[in-house]
PDB file of C-alpha atoms in Angstrom:
ATOM      1  CA  UNK A   1    -109.527 101.767 -13.199  1.00 94.00           C
ATOM      2  CA  UNK A   2    -113.216 101.464 -13.934  1.00 94.00           C
ATOM      3  CA  UNK A   3    -115.717 100.322 -11.330  1.00 95.00           C
ATOM      4  CA  UNK A   4    -118.905  98.818 -12.677  1.00 94.00           C
ATOM      5  CA  UNK A   5    -121.484  96.094 -12.384  1.00 95.00           C
ATOM      6  CA  UNK A   6    -121.072  92.863 -14.361  1.00 96.00           C
ATOM      7  CA  UNK A   7    -124.407  93.444 -16.072  1.00 96.00           C
ATOM      8  CA  UNK A   8    -123.164  96.734 -17.558  1.00 95.00           C
ATOM      9  CA  UNK A   9    -120.517  95.306 -19.882  1.00 96.00           C
ATOM     10  CA  UNK A  10    -121.835  94.693 -23.394  1.00 96.00           C
ATOM     11  CA  UNK A  11    -119.326  93.431 -25.942  1.00 95.00           C
ATOM     12  CA  UNK A  12    -118.890  96.857 -27.569  1.00 96.00           C
ATOM     13  CA  UNK A  13    -117.750  98.298 -24.211  1.00 96.00           C
ATOM     14  CA  UNK A  14    -115.445  95.353 -23.597  1.00 97.00           C
ATOM     15  CA  UNK A  15    -113.953  95.748 -27.086  1.00 96.00           C
ATOM     16  CA  UNK A  16    -113.323  99.445 -26.429  1.00 97.00           C
ATOM     17  CA  UNK A  17    -111.670  98.589 -23.064  1.00 97.00           C
ATOM     18  CA  UNK A  18    -109.586  95.945 -24.776  1.00 97.00           C
ATOM     19  CA  UNK A  19    -108.367  98.475 -27.350  1.00 97.00           C
ATOM     20  CA  UNK A  20    -107.554 100.951 -24.585  1.00 97.00           C
ATOM     21  CA  UNK A  21    -105.757  98.198 -22.647  1.00 97.00           C
ATOM     22  CA  UNK A  22    -103.289  97.932 -25.546  1.00 96.00           C
ATOM     23  CA  UNK A  23    -102.383 101.610 -25.016  1.00 97.00           C
ATOM     24  CA  UNK A  24    -102.394 101.776 -21.228  1.00 97.00           C
ATOM     25  CA  UNK A  25    -103.310  99.323 -18.447  1.00 96.00           C
ATOM     26  CA  UNK A  26    -107.023  99.004 -17.752  1.00 97.00           C
ATOM     27  CA  UNK A  27    -108.423  97.581 -14.536  1.00 97.00           C
ATOM     28  CA  UNK A  28    -112.101  96.748 -14.165  1.00 98.00           C
ATOM     29  CA  UNK A  29    -113.519  96.510 -10.665  1.00 97.00           C
ATOM     30  CA  UNK A  30    -116.622  94.361 -10.343  1.00 97.00           C
ATOM     31  CA  UNK A  31    -118.918  94.491  -7.333  1.00 94.00           C
ATOM     32  CA  UNK A  32    -119.737  90.877  -6.501  1.00 97.00           C
ATOM     33  CA  UNK A  33    -120.126  91.239  -2.703  1.00 97.00           C
ATOM     34  CA  UNK A  34    -121.189  87.573  -2.272  1.00 97.00           C
ATOM     35  CA  UNK A  35    -121.707  84.409  -4.302  1.00 97.00           C
ATOM     36  CA  UNK A  36    -124.889  83.576  -2.392  1.00 97.00           C
ATOM     37  CA  UNK A  37    -128.053  84.436  -4.335  1.00 95.00           C
ATOM     38  CA  UNK A  38    -130.266  84.492  -1.219  1.00 94.00           C
ATOM     39  CA  UNK A  39    -128.046  87.223   0.256  1.00 94.00           C
ATOM     40  CA  UNK A  40    -127.726  89.155  -3.005  1.00 94.00           C
ATOM     41  CA  UNK A  41    -131.509  89.266  -3.188  1.00 91.00           C
ATOM     42  CA  UNK A  42    -131.757  90.872   0.266  1.00 88.00           C
ATOM     43  CA  UNK A  43    -129.677  93.893  -0.768  1.00 89.00           C
ATOM     44  CA  UNK A  44    -131.025  94.106  -4.322  1.00 86.00           C
ATOM     45  CA  UNK A  45    -127.758  93.368  -6.124  1.00 92.00           C
ATOM     46  CA  UNK A  46    -129.699  93.157  -9.359  1.00 91.00           C
ATOM     47  CA  UNK A  47    -127.852  90.366 -11.164  1.00 94.00           C
ATOM     48  CA  UNK A  48    -127.126  86.682 -10.644  1.00 95.00           C
ATOM     49  CA  UNK A  49    -123.832  84.875 -10.177  1.00 97.00           C
ATOM     50  CA  UNK A  50    -123.868  83.541 -13.768  1.00 97.00           C
ATOM     51  CA  UNK A  51    -123.953  87.163 -14.998  1.00 97.00           C
ATOM     52  CA  UNK A  52    -120.817  87.855 -12.942  1.00 97.00           C
ATOM     53  CA  UNK A  53    -119.162  84.674 -14.247  1.00 97.00           C
ATOM     54  CA  UNK A  54    -119.893  85.656 -17.846  1.00 97.00           C
ATOM     55  CA  UNK A  55    -118.542  89.203 -17.416  1.00 97.00           C
ATOM     56  CA  UNK A  56    -115.439  87.888 -15.653  1.00 98.00           C
ATOM     57  CA  UNK A  57    -114.776  85.365 -18.445  1.00 97.00           C
ATOM     58  CA  UNK A  58    -115.252  87.965 -21.180  1.00 97.00           C
ATOM     59  CA  UNK A  59    -112.924  90.442 -19.418  1.00 98.00           C
ATOM     60  CA  UNK A  60    -110.216  87.830 -18.913  1.00 97.00           C
ATOM     61  CA  UNK A  61    -110.538  86.682 -22.556  1.00 97.00           C
ATOM     62  CA  UNK A  62    -109.557  90.246 -23.448  1.00 97.00           C
ATOM     63  CA  UNK A  63    -106.650  90.140 -20.966  1.00 96.00           C
ATOM     64  CA  UNK A  64    -108.136  92.885 -18.806  1.00 97.00           C
ATOM     65  CA  UNK A  65    -107.163  93.036 -15.132  1.00 98.00           C
ATOM     66  CA  UNK A  66    -110.136  92.297 -12.861  1.00 98.00           C
ATOM     67  CA  UNK A  67    -110.538  93.305  -9.221  1.00 98.00           C
ATOM     68  CA  UNK A  68    -113.553  92.027  -7.300  1.00 98.00           C
ATOM     69  CA  UNK A  69    -115.299  93.655  -4.343  1.00 97.00           C
ATOM     70  CA  UNK A  70    -116.500  91.475  -1.454  1.00 98.00           C
ATOM     71  CA  UNK A  71    -118.502  92.647   1.575  1.00 97.00           C
ATOM     72  CA  UNK A  72    -118.245  90.799   4.876  1.00 98.00           C
ATOM     73  CA  UNK A  73    -121.172  91.014   7.297  1.00 97.00           C
ATOM     74  CA  UNK A  74    -124.109  91.073   4.904  1.00 96.00           C
ATOM     75  CA  UNK A  75    -127.434  90.256   6.614  1.00 95.00           C
ATOM     76  CA  UNK A  76    -127.989  86.535   7.072  1.00 93.00           C
ATOM     77  CA  UNK A  77    -124.505  85.456   6.019  1.00 96.00           C
ATOM     78  CA  UNK A  78    -122.548  83.145   8.273  1.00 97.00           C
ATOM     79  CA  UNK A  79    -118.773  83.016   8.592  1.00 98.00           C
ATOM     80  CA  UNK A  80    -118.884  79.945   6.358  1.00 98.00           C
ATOM     81  CA  UNK A  81    -120.916  81.800   3.710  1.00 98.00           C
ATOM     82  CA  UNK A  82    -118.398  84.639   3.620  1.00 98.00           C
ATOM     83  CA  UNK A  83    -115.448  82.275   3.376  1.00 98.00           C
ATOM     84  CA  UNK A  84    -117.223  80.298   0.627  1.00 98.00           C
ATOM     85  CA  UNK A  85    -117.260  83.506  -1.408  1.00 98.00           C
ATOM     86  CA  UNK A  86    -113.513  83.948  -0.900  1.00 98.00           C
ATOM     87  CA  UNK A  87    -112.818  80.264  -1.682  1.00 98.00           C
ATOM     88  CA  UNK A  88    -114.878  80.518  -4.870  1.00 98.00           C
ATOM     89  CA  UNK A  89    -112.952  83.601  -5.961  1.00 98.00           C
ATOM     90  CA  UNK A  90    -109.647  81.926  -5.038  1.00 98.00           C
ATOM     91  CA  UNK A  91    -110.573  79.068  -7.373  1.00 97.00           C
ATOM     92  CA  UNK A  92    -111.385  81.186 -10.417  1.00 97.00           C
ATOM     93  CA  UNK A  93    -109.651  80.321 -13.645  1.00 95.00           C
ATOM     94  CA  UNK A  94    -108.066  82.350 -15.020  1.00 96.00           C
ATOM     95  CA  UNK A  95    -106.996  83.498 -11.574  1.00 95.00           C
ATOM     96  CA  UNK A  96    -108.330  86.606  -9.937  1.00 96.00           C
ATOM     97  CA  UNK A  97    -106.019  89.608 -10.302  1.00 98.00           C
ATOM     98  CA  UNK A  98    -107.143  91.551  -7.252  1.00 98.00           C
ATOM     99  CA  UNK A  99    -109.679  91.766  -4.457  1.00 98.00           C
ATOM    100  CA  UNK A 100    -111.125  94.454  -2.225  1.00 98.00           C
ATOM    101  CA  UNK A 101    -112.383  93.123   1.093  1.00 97.00           C
ATOM    102  CA  UNK A 102    -114.841  95.404   2.831  1.00 96.00           C
ATOM    103  CA  UNK A 103    -116.919  95.453   6.007  1.00 96.00           C
ATOM    104  CA  UNK A 104    -120.647  96.133   5.762  1.00 96.00           C
ATOM    105  CA  UNK A 105    -121.354  99.620   7.076  1.00 96.00           C
ATOM    106  CA  UNK A 106    -124.883 100.595   7.975  1.00 97.00           C
ATOM    107  CA  UNK A 107    -125.234 104.205   6.834  1.00 97.00           C
ATOM    108  CA  UNK A 108    -128.073 106.606   7.538  1.00 97.00           C
ATOM    109  CA  UNK A 109    -130.230 107.294   4.493  1.00 96.00           C
ATOM    110  CA  UNK A 110    -129.863 103.857   2.877  1.00 94.00           C
ATOM    111  CA  UNK A 111    -132.339 101.016   2.382  1.00 93.00           C
ATOM    112  CA  UNK A 112    -130.064  98.820   4.502  1.00 93.00           C
ATOM    113  CA  UNK A 113    -130.334 101.336   7.378  1.00 96.00           C
ATOM    114  CA  UNK A 114    -134.120 101.238   7.191  1.00 95.00           C
ATOM    115  CA  UNK A 115    -134.048  97.429   7.178  1.00 93.00           C
ATOM    116  CA  UNK A 116    -131.657  97.418  10.137  1.00 96.00           C
ATOM    117  CA  UNK A 117    -133.854  99.822  12.117  1.00 96.00           C
ATOM    118  CA  UNK A 118    -136.972  97.719  11.448  1.00 96.00           C
ATOM    119  CA  UNK A 119    -135.368  94.342  12.048  1.00 94.00           C
ATOM    120  CA  UNK A 120    -131.831  94.590  13.460  1.00 95.00           C
ATOM    121  CA  UNK A 121    -129.421  91.883  12.385  1.00 95.00           C
ATOM    122  CA  UNK A 122    -126.058  91.053  13.952  1.00 96.00           C
ATOM    123  CA  UNK A 123    -123.113  93.182  12.880  1.00 97.00           C
ATOM    124  CA  UNK A 124    -119.588  91.808  12.840  1.00 97.00           C
ATOM    125  CA  UNK A 125    -117.329  92.531  15.782  1.00 98.00           C
ATOM    126  CA  UNK A 126    -113.791  93.732  15.169  1.00 98.00           C
ATOM    127  CA  UNK A 127    -112.536  90.309  16.275  1.00 98.00           C
ATOM    128  CA  UNK A 128    -114.836  88.480  13.820  1.00 98.00           C
ATOM    129  CA  UNK A 129    -113.859  90.800  10.990  1.00 98.00           C
ATOM    130  CA  UNK A 130    -110.161  90.414  11.761  1.00 98.00           C
ATOM    131  CA  UNK A 131    -110.517  86.628  11.744  1.00 98.00           C
ATOM    132  CA  UNK A 132    -112.285  86.754   8.374  1.00 98.00           C
ATOM    133  CA  UNK A 133    -109.538  88.922   6.874  1.00 98.00           C
ATOM    134  CA  UNK A 134    -106.703  86.731   8.170  1.00 98.00           C
ATOM    135  CA  UNK A 135    -108.448  83.551   7.030  1.00 98.00           C
ATOM    136  CA  UNK A 136    -109.209  85.057   3.608  1.00 98.00           C
ATOM    137  CA  UNK A 137    -105.612  86.141   3.055  1.00 97.00           C
ATOM    138  CA  UNK A 138    -104.497  82.564   3.674  1.00 97.00           C
ATOM    139  CA  UNK A 139    -107.042  81.243   1.161  1.00 97.00           C
ATOM    140  CA  UNK A 140    -106.254  83.550  -1.730  1.00 97.00           C
ATOM    141  CA  UNK A 141    -103.531  82.703  -4.262  1.00 96.00           C
ATOM    142  CA  UNK A 142    -100.305  84.593  -3.561  1.00 95.00           C
ATOM    143  CA  UNK A 143    -100.551  86.254  -6.998  1.00 95.00           C
ATOM    144  CA  UNK A 144    -103.891  87.892  -6.111  1.00 97.00           C
ATOM    145  CA  UNK A 145    -103.281  91.503  -5.089  1.00 97.00           C
ATOM    146  CA  UNK A 146    -105.123  92.672  -1.977  1.00 97.00           C
ATOM    147  CA  UNK A 147    -106.341  96.171  -2.818  1.00 96.00           C
ATOM    148  CA  UNK A 148    -108.336  96.744   0.369  1.00 95.00           C
ATOM    149  CA  UNK A 149    -108.814  95.075   3.728  1.00 93.00           C
ATOM    150  CA  UNK A 150    -111.036  97.693   5.323  1.00 91.00           C
ATOM    151  CA  UNK A 151    -112.860 100.880   4.598  1.00 86.00           C
ATOM    152  CA  UNK A 152    -114.926 103.396   6.437  1.00 83.00           C
ATOM    153  CA  UNK A 153    -118.184 105.189   5.953  1.00 83.00           C
ATOM    154  CA  UNK A 154    -118.793 108.825   6.826  1.00 91.00           C
ATOM    155  CA  UNK A 155    -118.830 109.004  10.629  1.00 92.00           C
ATOM    156  CA  UNK A 156    -121.762 111.427  10.535  1.00 95.00           C
ATOM    157  CA  UNK A 157    -123.904 108.769   8.814  1.00 97.00           C
ATOM    158  CA  UNK A 158    -122.549 105.617  10.460  1.00 97.00           C
ATOM    159  CA  UNK A 159    -125.125 103.577  12.357  1.00 97.00           C
ATOM    160  CA  UNK A 160    -122.878 100.567  12.800  1.00 96.00           C
ATOM    161  CA  UNK A 161    -120.667  98.842  13.489  1.00 97.00           C
ATOM    162  CA  UNK A 162    -119.348 101.736  15.545  1.00 95.00           C
ATOM    163  CA  UNK A 163    -115.913 100.193  16.071  1.00 96.00           C
ATOM    164  CA  UNK A 164    -115.255 100.738  12.363  1.00 96.00           C
ATOM    165  CA  UNK A 165    -115.166 104.511  12.947  1.00 94.00           C
ATOM    166  CA  UNK A 166    -111.795 104.124  14.705  1.00 94.00           C
ATOM    167  CA  UNK A 167    -109.763 103.422  11.562  1.00 92.00           C
ATOM    168  CA  UNK A 168    -106.406 103.575  13.353  1.00 94.00           C
ATOM    169  CA  UNK A 169    -107.544 100.868  15.779  1.00 96.00           C
ATOM    170  CA  UNK A 170    -108.901  98.751  12.930  1.00 96.00           C
ATOM    171  CA  UNK A 171    -105.695  99.014  10.904  1.00 95.00           C
ATOM    172  CA  UNK A 172    -103.517  98.303  13.944  1.00 96.00           C
ATOM    173  CA  UNK A 173    -105.644  95.270  14.854  1.00 97.00           C
ATOM    174  CA  UNK A 174    -105.479  93.899  11.307  1.00 96.00           C
ATOM    175  CA  UNK A 175    -101.738  94.511  11.038  1.00 96.00           C
ATOM    176  CA  UNK A 176    -101.037  92.737  14.332  1.00 97.00           C
ATOM    177  CA  UNK A 177    -103.258  89.767  13.458  1.00 97.00           C
ATOM    178  CA  UNK A 178    -101.698  89.355  10.013  1.00 95.00           C
ATOM    179  CA  UNK A 179     -98.186  89.454  11.448  1.00 96.00           C
ATOM    180  CA  UNK A 180     -99.110  86.837  14.037  1.00 96.00           C
ATOM    181  CA  UNK A 181    -100.807  84.539  11.514  1.00 90.00           C
TER     182      UNK A 181
END
């Protein structure tokens, strides 16, 4: 499993990964986070959606498994924006192999933390995050493997959302909501 950015995959690297994929399975994890350019600009993603689309196409042409990272709760994104990202990924052809859904964590020592301190923006509640996860799971094709539904930042650096520090509560809440859906 190799995690990288879509703008770091020249053809010679993809050819090497393709050769390796014939020997043992190769997964490439791409950090997309959002399909919305206005949001990507705010956190300095550094590449545009067409760059992601091109890397995804070239990986799939080589029959390499692709897992995409999405972050819920990015500054300025609405529930609809976040679900548009999931719907877009659900509609990819060839289909998406896997997805990692993640909550935005504001961590001390990051540019996002400085931005948040200067101009606080709303952070997702546990209920909002749970709703996004349950809705996303219903939208994704059944063949798409869910690799992550939550994560956690170091508690010593976590500025918010503070509820995310209680991982047992988060996992129990998600499990209950998914069973009830």
